[in-house]
Structure formats: structure tokens, C-alpha cells
CSV table of C-alpha atoms in Angstrom, one decimal:
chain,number,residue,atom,x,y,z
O,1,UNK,CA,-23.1,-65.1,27.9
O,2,UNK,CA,-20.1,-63.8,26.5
O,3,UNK,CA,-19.0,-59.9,26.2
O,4,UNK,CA,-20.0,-59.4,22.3
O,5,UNK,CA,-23.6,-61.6,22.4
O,6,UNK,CA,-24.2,-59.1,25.1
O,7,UNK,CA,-23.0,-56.1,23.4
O,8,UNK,CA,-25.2,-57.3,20.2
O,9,UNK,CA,-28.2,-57.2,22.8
O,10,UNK,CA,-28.0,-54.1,24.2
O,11,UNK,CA,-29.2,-51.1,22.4
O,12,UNK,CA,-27.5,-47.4,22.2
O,13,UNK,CA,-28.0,-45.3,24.5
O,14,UNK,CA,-30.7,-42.5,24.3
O,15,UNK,CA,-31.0,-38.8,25.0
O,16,UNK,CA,-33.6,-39.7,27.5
O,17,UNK,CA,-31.3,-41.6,29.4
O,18,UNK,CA,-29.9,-38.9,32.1
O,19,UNK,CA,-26.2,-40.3,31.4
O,20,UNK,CA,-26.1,-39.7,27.9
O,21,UNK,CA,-28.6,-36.7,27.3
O,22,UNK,CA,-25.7,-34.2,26.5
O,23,UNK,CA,-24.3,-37.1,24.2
O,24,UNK,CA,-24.6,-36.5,20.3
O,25,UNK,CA,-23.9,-40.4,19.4
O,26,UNK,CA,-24.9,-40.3,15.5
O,27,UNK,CA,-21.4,-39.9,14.4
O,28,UNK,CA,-20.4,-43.5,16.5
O,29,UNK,CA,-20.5,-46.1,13.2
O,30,UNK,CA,-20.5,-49.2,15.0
O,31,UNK,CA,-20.2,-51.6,12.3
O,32,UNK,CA,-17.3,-49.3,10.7
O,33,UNK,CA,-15.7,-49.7,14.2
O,34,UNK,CA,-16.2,-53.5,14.4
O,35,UNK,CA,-14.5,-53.9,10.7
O,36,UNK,CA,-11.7,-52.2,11.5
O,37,UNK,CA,-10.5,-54.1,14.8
O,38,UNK,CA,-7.7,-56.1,13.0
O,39,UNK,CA,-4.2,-55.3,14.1
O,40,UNK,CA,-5.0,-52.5,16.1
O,41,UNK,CA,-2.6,-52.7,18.6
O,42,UNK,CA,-1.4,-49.7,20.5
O,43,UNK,CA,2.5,-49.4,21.0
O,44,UNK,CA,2.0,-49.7,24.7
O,45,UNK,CA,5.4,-48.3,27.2
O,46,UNK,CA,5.8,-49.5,30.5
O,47,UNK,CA,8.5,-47.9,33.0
O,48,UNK,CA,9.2,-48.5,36.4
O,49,UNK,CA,12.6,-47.1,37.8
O,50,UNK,CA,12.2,-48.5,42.0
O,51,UNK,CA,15.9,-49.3,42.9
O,52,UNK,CA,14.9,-50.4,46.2
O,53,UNK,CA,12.3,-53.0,44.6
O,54,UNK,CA,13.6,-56.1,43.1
O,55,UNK,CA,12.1,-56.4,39.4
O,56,UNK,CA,10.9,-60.1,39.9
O,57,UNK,CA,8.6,-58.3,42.7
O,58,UNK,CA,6.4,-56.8,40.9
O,59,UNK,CA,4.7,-58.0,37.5
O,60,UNK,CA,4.2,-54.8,35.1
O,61,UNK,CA,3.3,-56.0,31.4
O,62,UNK,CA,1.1,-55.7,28.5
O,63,UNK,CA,-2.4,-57.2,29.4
O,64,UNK,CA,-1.9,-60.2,26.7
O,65,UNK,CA,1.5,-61.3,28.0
O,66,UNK,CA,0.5,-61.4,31.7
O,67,UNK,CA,-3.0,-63.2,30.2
O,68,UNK,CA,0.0,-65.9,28.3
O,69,UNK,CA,2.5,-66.0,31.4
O,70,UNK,CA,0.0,-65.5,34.5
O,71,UNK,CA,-3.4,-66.8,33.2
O,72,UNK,CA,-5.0,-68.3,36.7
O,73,UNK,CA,-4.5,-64.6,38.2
O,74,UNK,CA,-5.7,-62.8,35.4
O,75,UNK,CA,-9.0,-64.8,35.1
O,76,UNK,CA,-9.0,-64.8,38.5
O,77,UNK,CA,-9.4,-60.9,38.5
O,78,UNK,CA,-10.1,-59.9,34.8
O,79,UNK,CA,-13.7,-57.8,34.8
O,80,UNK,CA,-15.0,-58.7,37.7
O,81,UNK,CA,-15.0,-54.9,39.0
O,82,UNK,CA,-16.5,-53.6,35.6
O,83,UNK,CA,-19.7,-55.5,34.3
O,84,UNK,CA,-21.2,-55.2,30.4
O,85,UNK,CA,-24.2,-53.8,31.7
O,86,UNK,CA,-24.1,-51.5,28.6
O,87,UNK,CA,-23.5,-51.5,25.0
O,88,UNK,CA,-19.8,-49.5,25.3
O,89,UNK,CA,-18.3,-51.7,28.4
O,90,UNK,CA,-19.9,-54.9,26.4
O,91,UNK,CA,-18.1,-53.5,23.6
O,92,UNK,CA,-15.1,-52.8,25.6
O,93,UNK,CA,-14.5,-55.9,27.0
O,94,UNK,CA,-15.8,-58.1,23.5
O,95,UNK,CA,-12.4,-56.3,21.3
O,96,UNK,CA,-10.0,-55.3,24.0
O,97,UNK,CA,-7.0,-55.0,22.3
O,98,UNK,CA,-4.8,-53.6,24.1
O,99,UNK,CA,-4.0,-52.8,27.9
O,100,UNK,CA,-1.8,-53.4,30.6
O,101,UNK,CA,-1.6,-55.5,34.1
O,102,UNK,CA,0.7,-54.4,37.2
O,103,UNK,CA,0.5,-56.5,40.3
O,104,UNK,CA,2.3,-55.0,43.6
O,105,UNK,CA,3.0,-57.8,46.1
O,106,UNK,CA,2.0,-57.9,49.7
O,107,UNK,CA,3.9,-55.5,51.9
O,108,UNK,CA,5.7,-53.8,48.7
O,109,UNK,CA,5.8,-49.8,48.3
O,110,UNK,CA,7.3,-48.3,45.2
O,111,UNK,CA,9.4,-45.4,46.2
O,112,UNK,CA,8.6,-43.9,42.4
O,113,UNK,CA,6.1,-43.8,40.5
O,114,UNK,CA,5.4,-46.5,37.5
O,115,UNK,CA,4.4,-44.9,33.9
O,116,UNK,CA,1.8,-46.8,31.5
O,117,UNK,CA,1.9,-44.7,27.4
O,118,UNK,CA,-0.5,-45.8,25.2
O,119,UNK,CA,0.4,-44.5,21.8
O,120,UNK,CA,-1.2,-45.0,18.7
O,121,UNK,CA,-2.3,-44.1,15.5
O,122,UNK,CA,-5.5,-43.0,13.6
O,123,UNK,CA,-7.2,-47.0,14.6
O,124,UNK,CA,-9.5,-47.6,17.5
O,125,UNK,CA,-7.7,-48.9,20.5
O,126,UNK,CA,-10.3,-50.5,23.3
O,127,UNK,CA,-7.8,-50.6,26.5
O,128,UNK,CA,-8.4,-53.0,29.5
O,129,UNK,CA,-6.5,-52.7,32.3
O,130,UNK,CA,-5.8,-54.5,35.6
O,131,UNK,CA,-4.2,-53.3,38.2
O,132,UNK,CA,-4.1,-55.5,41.7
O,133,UNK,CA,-2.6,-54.4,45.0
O,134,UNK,CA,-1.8,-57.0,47.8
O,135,UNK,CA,-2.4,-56.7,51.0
O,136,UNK,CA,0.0,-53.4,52.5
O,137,UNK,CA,1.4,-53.1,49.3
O,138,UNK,CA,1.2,-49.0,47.6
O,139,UNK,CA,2.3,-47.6,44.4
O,140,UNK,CA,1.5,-44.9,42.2
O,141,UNK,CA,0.3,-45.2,38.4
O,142,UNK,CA,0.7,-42.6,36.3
O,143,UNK,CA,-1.0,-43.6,32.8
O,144,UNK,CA,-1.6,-41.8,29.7
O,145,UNK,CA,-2.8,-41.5,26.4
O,146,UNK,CA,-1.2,-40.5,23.4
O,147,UNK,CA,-2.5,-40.2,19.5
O,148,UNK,CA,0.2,-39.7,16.5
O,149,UNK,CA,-2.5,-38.0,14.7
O,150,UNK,CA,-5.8,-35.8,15.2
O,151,UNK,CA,-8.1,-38.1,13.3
O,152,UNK,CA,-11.4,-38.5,15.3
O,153,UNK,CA,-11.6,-42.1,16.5
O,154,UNK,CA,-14.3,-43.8,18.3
């Protein structure tokens, strides 16, 4: 079953549901968010200043060019930690439009840190990530979120 038939199933959450009871969901307008999903792509910055690590080493990119340029490893890995066990993470992974993918060889360690920015405007952006680690390989992520405005967005 694919991510949206199973985000069509599921219901909202409720206040009864110990997760969510401090949760006011009435402003969430699914089917406003849904409609507005076209060409809402977040101007996404990657940086990664290692010296000591050759840049062919490591694979840092936005999620749809590594999903173009790396597809068996992506599959391979993509949601398999996160399941659409609810109606947000169905959601989630159904419109994902934006993310980023860093893969740190085996035996690798990045001296300095590697920066994700997600910046965007008043649209929804639904982010998936993947981040693998081989074997004896370390690095630090730092990754943050930016908005050029301080509309509300879902």
C-alpha cells in the first residue's frame, strides 16, 4: 500500500489519544495543504568544508538528486526506520518534497562538521531525510530550519 492510500486511511488524531491531548489540531486544513503542494520546494544549502576528506568520499546532496544518481541505495534505505503508522508520517512520506541524503563511507571521520539549511517561504515544505553511516565512519550534522516569513504553515 502506498504512503498516501495509507494516509487517506488513517484518521486525525484525537485528544484522547495521550500523544496528542495538549494538541489543538482544528486549525490543520488538510485538503488546503494537499492543494497547495505544487512547486514547493525549499532552497535547500549544503556545506561541508573537511580538507582532510576527499569530496568523492562522501555523498552530501538534495534527497531527489541522490534518489536520480544513487537510486539502488536510496531504496535500499529510504523509510525503512520511520513507518506511516499515522496520518502525519503517511503524509510525510506521500508529498516529501524536499530533503537531503549524506552518506559517510566506512572508516571515514569528518574533522568538521557538515551544515544542511532549509529555507523557505510562506509554502508547506514536508522534509525527508537520510542520513547513512558505514561501518567506523563518524561525522557531525548540524541541520536547520529557516522561514523568510512568519506566516503560520502546517
Amino acid at each position: 500500500m502506498d504512503a498516501l492510500n495509507k494516509f487517506n486511511e488513517l484518521a486525525l488524531p484525537e485528544k484522547k489519544d495521550e500523544e496528542w491531548k495538549y494538541t489543538d489540531l482544528s486549525e490543520i486544513h488538510l485538503d488546503q495543504v494537499l492543494a497547495n503542494l505544487q512547486n514547493n520546494q525549499a532552497l535547500v544549502k549544503h556545506q561541508q568544508q573537511d580538507t582532510n576528506v576527499k569530496n568523492d568520499e562522501i555523498l552530501f546532496c538534495d534527497l531527489a538528486s541522490a534518489l536520480v544518481k544513487n537510486e539502488e541505495l536510496i531504496k535500499k534505505h529510504f523509510s525503512t526506520l520511520v513507518k506511516t503508522e499515522d496520518k502525519f508520517t503517511a503524509l510525510n512520506l506521500a508529498v516529501w518534497n524536499s530533503g537531503f541524503f549524506l552518506y559517510v563511507p566506512r572508516d571515514v571521520t569528518l574533522k568538521y562538521p557538515i551544515r544542511s539549511s532549509f529555507i523557505f517561504d510562506n509554502r508547506n515544505i514536508f522534509a525527508r531525510n537520510l542520513v547513512l553511516f558505514d561501518k567506523s565512519s563518524s561525522a557531525t550534522l548540524i541541520n536547520d530550519y529557516s522561514q523568510t516569513d512568519r506566516t503560520n504553515n502546517f
